[in-house]
XYZ file of C-alpha atoms in Angstrom:
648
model
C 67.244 48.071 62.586
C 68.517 51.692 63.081
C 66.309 55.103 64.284
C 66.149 57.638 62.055
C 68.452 59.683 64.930
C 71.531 58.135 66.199
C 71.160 55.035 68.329
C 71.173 55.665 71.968
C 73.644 52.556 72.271
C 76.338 51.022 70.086
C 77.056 47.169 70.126
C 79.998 45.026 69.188
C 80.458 41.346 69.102
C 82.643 38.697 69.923
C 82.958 35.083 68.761
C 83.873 32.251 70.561
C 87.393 30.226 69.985
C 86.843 28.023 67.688
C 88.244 24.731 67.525
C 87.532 21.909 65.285
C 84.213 20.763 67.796
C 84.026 23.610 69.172
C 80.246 25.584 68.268
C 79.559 28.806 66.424
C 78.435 31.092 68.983
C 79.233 35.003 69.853
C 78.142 37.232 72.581
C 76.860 40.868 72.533
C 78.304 43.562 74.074
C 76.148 47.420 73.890
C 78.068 50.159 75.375
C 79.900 49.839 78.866
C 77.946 46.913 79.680
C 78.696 43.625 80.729
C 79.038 40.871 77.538
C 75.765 39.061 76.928
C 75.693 35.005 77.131
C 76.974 33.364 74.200
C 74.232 32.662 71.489
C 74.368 30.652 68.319
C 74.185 32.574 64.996
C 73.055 29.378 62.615
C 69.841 28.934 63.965
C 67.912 30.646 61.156
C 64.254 31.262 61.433
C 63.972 31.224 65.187
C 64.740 34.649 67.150
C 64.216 35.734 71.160
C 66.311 38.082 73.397
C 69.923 38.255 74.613
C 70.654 40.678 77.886
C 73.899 42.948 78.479
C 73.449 44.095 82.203
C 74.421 47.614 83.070
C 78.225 47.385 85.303
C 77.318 50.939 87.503
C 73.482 50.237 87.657
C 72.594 47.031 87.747
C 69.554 46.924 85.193
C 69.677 45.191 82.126
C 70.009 46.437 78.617
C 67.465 43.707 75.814
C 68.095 43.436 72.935
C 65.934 41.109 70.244
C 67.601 38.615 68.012
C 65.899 37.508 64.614
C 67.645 34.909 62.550
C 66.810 34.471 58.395
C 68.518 33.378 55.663
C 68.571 34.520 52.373
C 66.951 32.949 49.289
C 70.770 31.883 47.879
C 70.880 30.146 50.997
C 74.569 31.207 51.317
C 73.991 34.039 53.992
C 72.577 34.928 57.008
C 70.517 37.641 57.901
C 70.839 38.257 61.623
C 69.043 41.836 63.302
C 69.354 43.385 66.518
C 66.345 45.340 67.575
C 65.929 47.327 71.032
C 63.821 44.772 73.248
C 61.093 47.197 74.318
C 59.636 49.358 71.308
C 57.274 52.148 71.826
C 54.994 53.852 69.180
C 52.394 56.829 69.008
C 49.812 55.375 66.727
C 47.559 58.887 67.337
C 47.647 62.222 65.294
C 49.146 64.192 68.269
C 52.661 64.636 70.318
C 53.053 61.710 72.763
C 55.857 61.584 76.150
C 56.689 58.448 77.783
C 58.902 57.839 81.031
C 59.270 55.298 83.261
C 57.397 54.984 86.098
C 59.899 56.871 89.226
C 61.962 58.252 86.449
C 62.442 62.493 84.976
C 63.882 61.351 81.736
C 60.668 62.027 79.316
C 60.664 59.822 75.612
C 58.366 62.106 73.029
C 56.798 60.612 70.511
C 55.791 62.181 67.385
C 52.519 60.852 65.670
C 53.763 57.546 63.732
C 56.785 57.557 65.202
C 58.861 53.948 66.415
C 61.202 54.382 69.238
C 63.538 52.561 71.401
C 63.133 52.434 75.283
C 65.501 50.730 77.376
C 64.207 50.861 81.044
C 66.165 51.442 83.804
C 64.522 49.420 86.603
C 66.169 46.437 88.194
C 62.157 45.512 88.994
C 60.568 42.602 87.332
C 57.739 44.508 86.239
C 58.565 47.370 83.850
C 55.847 50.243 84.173
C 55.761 53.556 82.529
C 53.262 56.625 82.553
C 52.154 58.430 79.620
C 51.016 61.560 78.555
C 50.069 64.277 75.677
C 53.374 66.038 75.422
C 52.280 70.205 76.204
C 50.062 68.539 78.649
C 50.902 68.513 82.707
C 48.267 65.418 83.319
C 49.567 62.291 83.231
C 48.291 58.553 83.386
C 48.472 56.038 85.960
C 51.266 53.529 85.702
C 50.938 50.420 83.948
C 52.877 47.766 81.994
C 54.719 47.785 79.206
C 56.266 43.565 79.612
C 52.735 42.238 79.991
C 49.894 41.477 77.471
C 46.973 44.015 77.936
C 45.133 46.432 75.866
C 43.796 49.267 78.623
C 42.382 52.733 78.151
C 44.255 55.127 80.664
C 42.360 58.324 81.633
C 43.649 61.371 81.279
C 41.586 64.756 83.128
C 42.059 66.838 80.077
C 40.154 67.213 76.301
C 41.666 64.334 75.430
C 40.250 61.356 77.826
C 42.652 59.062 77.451
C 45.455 57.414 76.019
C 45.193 53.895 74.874
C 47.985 51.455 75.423
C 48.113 48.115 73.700
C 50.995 45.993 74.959
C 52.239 42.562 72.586
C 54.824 40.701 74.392
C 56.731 38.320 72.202
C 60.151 36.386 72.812
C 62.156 38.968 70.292
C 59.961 42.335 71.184
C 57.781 43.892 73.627
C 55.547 46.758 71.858
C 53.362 49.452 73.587
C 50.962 50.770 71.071
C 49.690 54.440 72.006
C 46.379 55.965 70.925
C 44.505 58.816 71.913
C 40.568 58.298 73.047
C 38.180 56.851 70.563
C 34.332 55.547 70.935
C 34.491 51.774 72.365
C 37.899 52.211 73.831
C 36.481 52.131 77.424
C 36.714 49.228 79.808
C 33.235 49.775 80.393
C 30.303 52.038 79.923
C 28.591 51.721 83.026
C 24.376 52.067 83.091
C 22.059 52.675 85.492
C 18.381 51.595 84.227
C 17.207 50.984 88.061
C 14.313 53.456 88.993
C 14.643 54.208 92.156
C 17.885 52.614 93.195
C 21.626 54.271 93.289
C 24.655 51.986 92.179
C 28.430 52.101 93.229
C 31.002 50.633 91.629
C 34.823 50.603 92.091
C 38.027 48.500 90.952
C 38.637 45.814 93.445
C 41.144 46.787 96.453
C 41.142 49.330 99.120
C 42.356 52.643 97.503
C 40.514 52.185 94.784
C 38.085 55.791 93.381
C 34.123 54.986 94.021
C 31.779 55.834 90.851
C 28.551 56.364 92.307
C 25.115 56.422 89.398
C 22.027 57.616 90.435
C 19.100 56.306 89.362
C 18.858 56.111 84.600
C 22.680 57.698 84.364
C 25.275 56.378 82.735
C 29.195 56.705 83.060
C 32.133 55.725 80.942
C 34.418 53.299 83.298
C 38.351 52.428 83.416
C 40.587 50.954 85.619
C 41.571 53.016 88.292
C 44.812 51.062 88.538
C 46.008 48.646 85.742
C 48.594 47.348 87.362
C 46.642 45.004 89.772
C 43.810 42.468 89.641
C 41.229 43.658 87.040
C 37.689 43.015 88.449
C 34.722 44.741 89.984
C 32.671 45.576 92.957
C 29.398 46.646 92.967
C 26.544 47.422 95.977
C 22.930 48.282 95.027
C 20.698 47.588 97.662
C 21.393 45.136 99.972
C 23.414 43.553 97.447
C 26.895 44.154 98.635
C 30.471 43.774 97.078
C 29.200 41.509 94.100
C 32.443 41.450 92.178
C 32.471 40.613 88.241
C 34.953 40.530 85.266
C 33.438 43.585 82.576
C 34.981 40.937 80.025
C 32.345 38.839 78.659
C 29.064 38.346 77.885
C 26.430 37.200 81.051
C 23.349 38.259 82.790
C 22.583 37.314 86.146
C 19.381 37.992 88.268
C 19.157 39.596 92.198
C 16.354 40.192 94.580
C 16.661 43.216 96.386
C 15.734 43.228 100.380
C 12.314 45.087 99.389
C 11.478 41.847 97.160
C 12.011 44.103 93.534
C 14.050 41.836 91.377
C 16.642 43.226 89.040
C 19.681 42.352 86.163
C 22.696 42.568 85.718
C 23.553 42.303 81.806
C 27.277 42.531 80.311
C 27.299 42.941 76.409
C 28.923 44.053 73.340
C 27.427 46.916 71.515
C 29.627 47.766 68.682
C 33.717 47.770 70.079
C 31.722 49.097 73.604
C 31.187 46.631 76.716
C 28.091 47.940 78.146
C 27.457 46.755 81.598
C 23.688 47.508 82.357
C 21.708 47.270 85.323
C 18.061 47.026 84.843
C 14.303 45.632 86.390
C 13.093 44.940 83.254
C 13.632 41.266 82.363
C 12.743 41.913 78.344
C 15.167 44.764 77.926
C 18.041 42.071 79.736
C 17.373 39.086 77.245
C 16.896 41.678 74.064
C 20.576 43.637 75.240
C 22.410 40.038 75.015
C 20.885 38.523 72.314
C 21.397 35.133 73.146
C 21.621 32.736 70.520
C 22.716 29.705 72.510
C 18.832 29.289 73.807
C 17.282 29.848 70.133
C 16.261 26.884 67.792
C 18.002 26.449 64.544
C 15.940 27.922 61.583
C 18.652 26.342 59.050
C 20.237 23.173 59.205
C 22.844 22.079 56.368
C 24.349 18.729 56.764
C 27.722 17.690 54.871
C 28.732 13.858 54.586
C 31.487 12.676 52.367
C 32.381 9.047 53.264
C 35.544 8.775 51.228
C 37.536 11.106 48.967
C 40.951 10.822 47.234
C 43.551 13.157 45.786
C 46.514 12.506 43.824
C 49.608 14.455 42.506
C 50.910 13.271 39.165
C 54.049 14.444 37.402
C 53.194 14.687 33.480
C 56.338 15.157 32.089
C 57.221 11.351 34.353
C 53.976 10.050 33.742
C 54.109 9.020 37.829
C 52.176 9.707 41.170
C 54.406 12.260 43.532
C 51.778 11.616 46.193
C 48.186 10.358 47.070
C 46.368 11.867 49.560
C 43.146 10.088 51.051
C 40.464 11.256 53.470
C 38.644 7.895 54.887
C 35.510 6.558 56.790
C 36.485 5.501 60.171
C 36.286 1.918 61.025
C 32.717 0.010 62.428
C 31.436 1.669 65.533
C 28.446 0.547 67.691
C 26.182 2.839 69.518
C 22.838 2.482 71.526
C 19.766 4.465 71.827
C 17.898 5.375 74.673
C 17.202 8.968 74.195
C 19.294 9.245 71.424
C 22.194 7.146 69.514
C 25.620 7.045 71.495
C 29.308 5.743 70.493
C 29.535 2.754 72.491
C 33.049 2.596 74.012
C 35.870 0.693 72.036
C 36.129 -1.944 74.578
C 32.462 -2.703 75.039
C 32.129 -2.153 70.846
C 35.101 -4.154 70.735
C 33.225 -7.116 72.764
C 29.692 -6.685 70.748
C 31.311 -6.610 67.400
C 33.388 -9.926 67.667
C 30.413 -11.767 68.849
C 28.229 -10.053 65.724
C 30.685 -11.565 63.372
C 29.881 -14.813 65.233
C 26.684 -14.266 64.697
C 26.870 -13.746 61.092
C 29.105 -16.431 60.352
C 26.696 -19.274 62.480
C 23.756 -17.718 60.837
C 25.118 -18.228 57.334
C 26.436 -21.809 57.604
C 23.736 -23.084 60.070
C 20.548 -20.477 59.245
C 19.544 -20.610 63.211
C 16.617 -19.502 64.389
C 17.970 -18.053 67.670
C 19.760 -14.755 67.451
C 20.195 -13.776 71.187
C 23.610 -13.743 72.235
C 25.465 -13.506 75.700
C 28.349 -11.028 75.548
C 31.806 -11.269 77.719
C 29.983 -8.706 80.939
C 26.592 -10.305 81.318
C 24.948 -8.542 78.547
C 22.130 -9.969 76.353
C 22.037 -8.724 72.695
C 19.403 -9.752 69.653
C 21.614 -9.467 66.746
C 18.095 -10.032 64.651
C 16.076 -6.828 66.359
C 19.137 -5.346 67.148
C 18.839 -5.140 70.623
C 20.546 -5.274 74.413
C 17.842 -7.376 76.450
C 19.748 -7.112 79.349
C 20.427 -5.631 81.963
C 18.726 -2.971 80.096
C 16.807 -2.595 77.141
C 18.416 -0.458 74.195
C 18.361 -0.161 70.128
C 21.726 -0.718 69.221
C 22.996 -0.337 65.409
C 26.140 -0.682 63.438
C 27.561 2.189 61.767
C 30.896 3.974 60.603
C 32.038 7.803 60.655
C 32.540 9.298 57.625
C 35.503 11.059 56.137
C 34.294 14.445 56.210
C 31.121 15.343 58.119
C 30.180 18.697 58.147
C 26.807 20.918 59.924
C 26.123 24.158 59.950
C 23.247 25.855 62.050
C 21.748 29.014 61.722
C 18.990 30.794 63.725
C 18.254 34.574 63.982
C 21.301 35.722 66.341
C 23.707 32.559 66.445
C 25.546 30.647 63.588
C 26.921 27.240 64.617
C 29.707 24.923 62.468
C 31.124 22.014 63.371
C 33.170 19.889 61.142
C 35.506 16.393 61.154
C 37.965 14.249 59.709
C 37.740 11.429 60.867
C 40.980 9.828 59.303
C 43.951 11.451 56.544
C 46.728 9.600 55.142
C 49.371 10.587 52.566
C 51.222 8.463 50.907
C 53.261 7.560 48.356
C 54.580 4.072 46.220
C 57.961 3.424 47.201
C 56.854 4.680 51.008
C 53.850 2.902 52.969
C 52.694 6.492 54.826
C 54.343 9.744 54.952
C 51.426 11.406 57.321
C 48.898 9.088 59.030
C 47.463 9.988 62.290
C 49.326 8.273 65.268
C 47.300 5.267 67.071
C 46.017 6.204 70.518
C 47.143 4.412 73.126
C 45.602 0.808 73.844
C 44.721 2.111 77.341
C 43.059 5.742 76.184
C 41.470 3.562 73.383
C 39.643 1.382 75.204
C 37.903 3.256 77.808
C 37.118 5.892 75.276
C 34.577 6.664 72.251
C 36.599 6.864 68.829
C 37.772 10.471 68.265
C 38.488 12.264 64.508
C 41.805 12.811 63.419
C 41.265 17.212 62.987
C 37.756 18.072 64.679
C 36.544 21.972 64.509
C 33.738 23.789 66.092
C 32.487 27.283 65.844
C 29.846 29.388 67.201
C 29.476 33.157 66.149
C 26.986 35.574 67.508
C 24.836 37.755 65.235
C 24.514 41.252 66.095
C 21.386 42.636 64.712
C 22.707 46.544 65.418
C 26.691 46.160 64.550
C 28.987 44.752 62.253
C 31.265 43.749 65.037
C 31.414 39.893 64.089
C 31.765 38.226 68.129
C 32.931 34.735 68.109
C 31.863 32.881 71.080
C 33.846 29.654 70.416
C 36.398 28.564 68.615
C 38.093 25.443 68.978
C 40.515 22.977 66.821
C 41.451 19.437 67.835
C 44.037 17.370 66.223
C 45.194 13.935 67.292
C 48.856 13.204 67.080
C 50.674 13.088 63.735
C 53.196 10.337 62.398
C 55.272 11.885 59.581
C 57.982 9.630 57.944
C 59.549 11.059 54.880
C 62.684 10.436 53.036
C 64.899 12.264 50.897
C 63.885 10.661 47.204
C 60.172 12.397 48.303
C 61.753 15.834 49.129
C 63.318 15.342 45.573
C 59.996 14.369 43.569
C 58.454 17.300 44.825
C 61.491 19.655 44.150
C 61.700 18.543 40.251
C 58.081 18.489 40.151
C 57.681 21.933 40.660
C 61.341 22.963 39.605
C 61.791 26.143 36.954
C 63.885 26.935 34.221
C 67.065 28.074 34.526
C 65.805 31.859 32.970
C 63.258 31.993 34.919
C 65.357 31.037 37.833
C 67.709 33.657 37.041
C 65.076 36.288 37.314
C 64.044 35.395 40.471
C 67.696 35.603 41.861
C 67.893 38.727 41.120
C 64.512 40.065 42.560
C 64.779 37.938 45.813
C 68.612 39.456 46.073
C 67.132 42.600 45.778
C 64.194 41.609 48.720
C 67.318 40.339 50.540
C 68.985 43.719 50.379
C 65.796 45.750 51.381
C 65.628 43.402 54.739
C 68.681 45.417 55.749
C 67.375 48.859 55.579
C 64.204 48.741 56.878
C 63.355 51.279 59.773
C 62.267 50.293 63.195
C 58.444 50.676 62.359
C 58.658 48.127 59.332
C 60.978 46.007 61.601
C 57.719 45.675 64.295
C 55.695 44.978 61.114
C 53.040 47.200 62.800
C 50.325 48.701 60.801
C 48.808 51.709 61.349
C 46.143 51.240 59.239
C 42.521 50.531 61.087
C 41.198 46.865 60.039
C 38.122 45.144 60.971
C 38.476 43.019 64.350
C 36.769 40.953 66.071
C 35.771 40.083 69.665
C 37.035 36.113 70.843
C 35.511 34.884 73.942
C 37.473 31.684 73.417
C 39.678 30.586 70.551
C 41.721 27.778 71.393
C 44.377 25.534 69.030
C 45.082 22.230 70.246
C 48.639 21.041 71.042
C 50.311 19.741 67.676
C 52.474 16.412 69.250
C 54.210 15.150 65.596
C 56.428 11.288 65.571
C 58.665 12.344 63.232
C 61.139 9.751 60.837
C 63.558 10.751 58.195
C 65.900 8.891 55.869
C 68.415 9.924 53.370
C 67.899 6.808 51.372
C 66.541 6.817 47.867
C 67.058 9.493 44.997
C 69.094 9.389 42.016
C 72.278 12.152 42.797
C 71.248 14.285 40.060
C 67.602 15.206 41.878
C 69.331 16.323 44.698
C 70.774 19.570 43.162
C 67.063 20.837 43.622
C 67.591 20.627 47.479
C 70.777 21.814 47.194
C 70.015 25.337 49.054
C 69.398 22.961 52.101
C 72.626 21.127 51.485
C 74.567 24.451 51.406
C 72.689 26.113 54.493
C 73.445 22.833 56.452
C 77.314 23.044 55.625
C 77.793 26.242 56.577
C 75.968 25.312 60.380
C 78.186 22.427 60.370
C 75.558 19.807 61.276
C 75.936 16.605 59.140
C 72.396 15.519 58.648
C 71.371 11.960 59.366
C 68.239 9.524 59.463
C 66.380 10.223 61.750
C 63.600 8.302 63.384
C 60.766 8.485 66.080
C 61.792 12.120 67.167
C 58.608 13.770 68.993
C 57.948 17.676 68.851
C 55.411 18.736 70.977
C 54.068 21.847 70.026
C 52.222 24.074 72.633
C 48.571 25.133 72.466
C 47.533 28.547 71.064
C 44.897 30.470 72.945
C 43.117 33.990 73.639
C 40.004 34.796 75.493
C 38.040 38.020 76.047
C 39.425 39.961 73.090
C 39.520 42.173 70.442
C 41.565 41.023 67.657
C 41.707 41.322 63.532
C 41.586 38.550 61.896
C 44.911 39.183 59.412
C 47.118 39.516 63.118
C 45.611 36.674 64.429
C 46.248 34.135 61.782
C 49.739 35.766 61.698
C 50.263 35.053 65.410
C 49.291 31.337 65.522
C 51.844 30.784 62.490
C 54.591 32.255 64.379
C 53.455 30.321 67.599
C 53.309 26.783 65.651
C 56.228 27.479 63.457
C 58.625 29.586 65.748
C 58.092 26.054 67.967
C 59.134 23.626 65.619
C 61.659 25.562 64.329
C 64.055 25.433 67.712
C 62.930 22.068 68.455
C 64.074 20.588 64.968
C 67.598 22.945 65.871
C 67.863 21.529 69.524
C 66.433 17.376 68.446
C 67.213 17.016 65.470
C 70.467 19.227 64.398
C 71.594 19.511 68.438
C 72.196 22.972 68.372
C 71.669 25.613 70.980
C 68.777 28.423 70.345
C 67.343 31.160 71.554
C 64.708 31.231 74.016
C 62.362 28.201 74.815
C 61.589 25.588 72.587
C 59.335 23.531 74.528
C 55.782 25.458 75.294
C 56.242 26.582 78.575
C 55.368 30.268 78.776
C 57.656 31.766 80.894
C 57.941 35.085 82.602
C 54.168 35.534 84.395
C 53.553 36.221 88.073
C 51.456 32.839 88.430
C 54.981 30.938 87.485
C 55.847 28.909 84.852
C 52.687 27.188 82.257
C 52.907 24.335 80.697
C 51.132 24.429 77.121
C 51.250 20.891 76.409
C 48.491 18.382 76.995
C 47.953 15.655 75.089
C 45.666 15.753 72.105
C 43.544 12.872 73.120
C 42.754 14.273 76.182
């Protein structure tokens, strides 16, 4: 994807000998610099970064790599975009250089650039500033993941930069000063009491408020560990986050007690310090202490779905959502799962129970159990050691609550278990049995569990999600190639219609080639509702995959015959495949601003861009791009695995 002005740098490539085993692969070469490690050009829909270093100065030159194919399935789409990508998203005249550098990169407003830093450091920092304008901003990042408002001693306040970090692109986003942009807005409701604050570390500027001021706070210096210390009082060098939410109480040395509150009003953390207790709890709003006003309660115990062909008067697939099987629980305060292996225990000597009772009607209905416990089938009751209710009872398929009270919404759904499957196959998707050890010594968990709690602001729109979390146990997906064909005819088109369509996605195809650096980022600069995440988390996706070429008639296959003729041209002769496991790492952000449109777009790209390279590099054994494996690589803390397993 070109500039509108002439690249800075010019690339060629080179390919690899071939020989008749030999891989498809080709290095990059930009400029005078050194040929980049050989990469693979047939692994279409992953992407990440290739490096050319610099012969006379050491530093690297990145370049991202996206792979696509076209809808024919006959070519290849591969773009080259600069690594690092800087744009003004303000109204004004930006300049960007790097941080020890002269050579100044203007901006003008909307404008997409190129930067290609010169450092041989690990950490890439720039400064910014308003182009006529001598002031200029501390240094910060521009290769790690922050959003930070950067003052500027001038009409202007501040610049804004907003850094994504991906595998195929870095972007810095730059705004000018808005309302809510601050780190903080610092107030002082003590009465008689002056507060200090500055960024943790020695050389760090003090902000001192007197007594009911206030003061608009960022960091001093972005580059190293963002928290907080504070003295009022006798209370000395309390350090704190200006994150998230919390309020926290102190007694002063002359016995006055005070708060200190962190909240949300509008985009705006306010961090308040106050004596009054009411004006603390009222700031936060806490809807975590407040009883439910509304309660709605959602129980399905079974529900089916099936896909039917007309035209072949046969099922494609059934899909079912079921009840889980018998669990046990007791009551003391309230009902609790019993664990599988004590249920396990209790349940085989109920069905002796039931079966004596039946065939010999017996009076006595007490029953000693494996570990010296005494149950009454009859009442329904352990007699010893303790004394409990116990009751039989199932999950059901879907179970679904919502709660509601006056600044908190609660939702919390399951499945407890989801199979698809079709005639000729016994399961295509089924969740995977836990292991006998995890089973035993733990409650029975759903197969997809979700929980969400939202905070109500009475005096914004901002919607604040305080917890977000999705669970799924591991998958088993077996499928074979007379499915892939069922569902291919079923939703096949005619051949004019088809024709149509060739000709508008060739003409999509074309337009991939010339779009601009801007539209390459996919970037808007359009303003869209967001919202603040204290914790969303996705669960780890582990999938047991199986497939087998066996079954279909030859004439279905010429609907998956795109896949057929992108597979030739890689070279890769596709086989049955069975038990291979992709492990899919976690998806997570806390303490954030985010819209909801990016977000959904980034966990896609997390999940997919995963299982992508592992299918190239398990199943098709070929080399890609980058990590496969959920390790996220490149942080000063070292290397992180995002893997754990599900059940855990």
């Amino acid at each position: 994807a070109a500039e509108e002005k002439t690249p800075r740098c010019a690339g060629c490539m080179q390919r690899a000998k071939k020989t008749f085993k030999t891989k498809k692969r080709v290095s990059l070469k930009i400029a005078s610099a050194q040929w980049s490690d050989k990469f693979s050009l047939d692994t279409v829909g992953s992407h990440g970064n290739i490096s050319c270093v610099n012969n006379t100065k050491g530093h690297k030159l990145q370049v991202g790599v996206k792979i696509t194919l076209v809808s024919s399935g006959l070519t290849k789409i591969v773009t080259f975009t600069p690594f690092y990508l800087l744009i003004n998203a303000s109204t004004i005249h930006l300049s960007v250089r790097e941080h020890n550098m002269n050579e100044w990169i203007h901006l003008s407003p909307d404008q997409c650039k190129s930067f290609y830093p010169k450092s041989v450091e690990k950490d890439i920092k720039v400064v910014a500033k308003v182009k006529e304008s001598l002031n200029e901003t501390v240094p910060f990042f521009v290769n790690k993941n922050h959003t930070t408002l950067l003052r500027l001693n001038d009409k202007f306040g501040g610049i804004n930069a907003e850094c994504q970090v991906t595998e195929s692109t870095t972007i810095t986003i730059l705004k000018t000063y808005k309302p809510g942009m601050a780190t903080g807005l610092l107030v002082n409701c003590l009465s008689k009491t002056t507060l200090t604050v500055k960024q943790l570390g020695p050389s760090s500027e003090v902000h001192v408020l007197e007594p009911n001021t206030s003061e608009l706070y960022t960091w001093t210096d972005p580059t190293v560990k963002r928290q907080v210390t504070w003295t009022c009082g006798n209370k000395k060098n309390i350090r704190s986050t200006l994150d998230r939410d919390k309020i926290e109480g102190f007694v002063m040395q002359n016995g006055v007690k005070f708060y200190f509150v962190s909240f949300l009003d509008g985009m705006q953390r306010v961090i308040m310090f106050t004596e009054d207790v009411t004006t603390a709890t009222l700031a936060l709003e806490a809807g975590e202490l407040e009883q439910a006003d509304q309660e709605i309660n959602i129980k399905i115990c079974e529900v089916g779905f099936s896909l039917v062909n007309n035209e072949k008067l046969m099922e494609v697939v059934y899909m079912g959502i079921t009840s889980s099987g018998v669990i046990w629980e007791q009551k003391r305060a309230s009902f609790k799962i019993i664990k599988a292996r004590e249920a396990e225990n209790v349940e085989k000597f109920y069905q002796k129970f039931k079966k004596d009772d039946d065939v010999t009607k017996s009076t006595t209905s007490l029953a000693k159990l494996d570990n010296n416990v005494e149950v009454d089938f009859k009442n329904m009751q352990i007699c010893k050691p303790y004394t409990a209710n116990i009751r039989r009872s199932f999950e059901d398929g879907i179970w679904i609550q919502i709660r509601k009270s006056p600044h908190s919404m609660q939702f919390h759904a399951k499945i407890n278990r989801l199979q698809i499957k079709v005639e000729y196959i016994a399961t295509i998707l089924s969740p995977m049995p836990l292991p006998k050890s995890v089973t035993l010594s733990n409650v029975p968990v759903p197969f997809i569990e979700l929980c969400l709690i939202t905070r109500i602001h009475r005096h914004s729109s901002l919607q604040q999600i305080k917890y977000f979390k999705v669970l799924i146990q591991e998958i088993n997906i077996k499928i074979d190639q007379s499915f892939i064909n069922g569902i291919l005819t079923m939703f096949a088109t005619d051949v004019n219609t088809l024709r149509e369509r060739e000709l508008t996605q060739f003409k999509e195809d074309v337009a991939l080639t010339t779009r601009d650096l801007k539209e390459e980022a996919g970037i808007s600069m359009h303003s869209m509702r967001v919202s603040f995440f204290d914790y969303f988390h996705i669960s780890p996706i582990k999938i047991n995959f199986s497939f087998s070429l066996q079954g279909g008639k030859l004439s279905d296959r010429v609907h998956s015959s795109v896949m057929g003729i992108f597979l030739q041209s890689v070279g890769v002769v596709l086989t049955d495949v069975h038990d291979v496991v992709f492990k899919l790492g976690y998806f997570e952000k806390n303490y954030s601003f985010c819209d909801n449109s990016k977000l959904t777009k980034e966990f896609i790209i997390h999940y997919t861009g995963q299982a992508v390279k592992q299918m190239y590099v398990l199943v098709l054994g070929l080399d890609v791009l980058g990590n496969p494996f959920g390790l996220l690589r490149g942080l000063t803390e070292g290397i992180e695995d995002l893997f754990y397993e599900p059940y855990q």
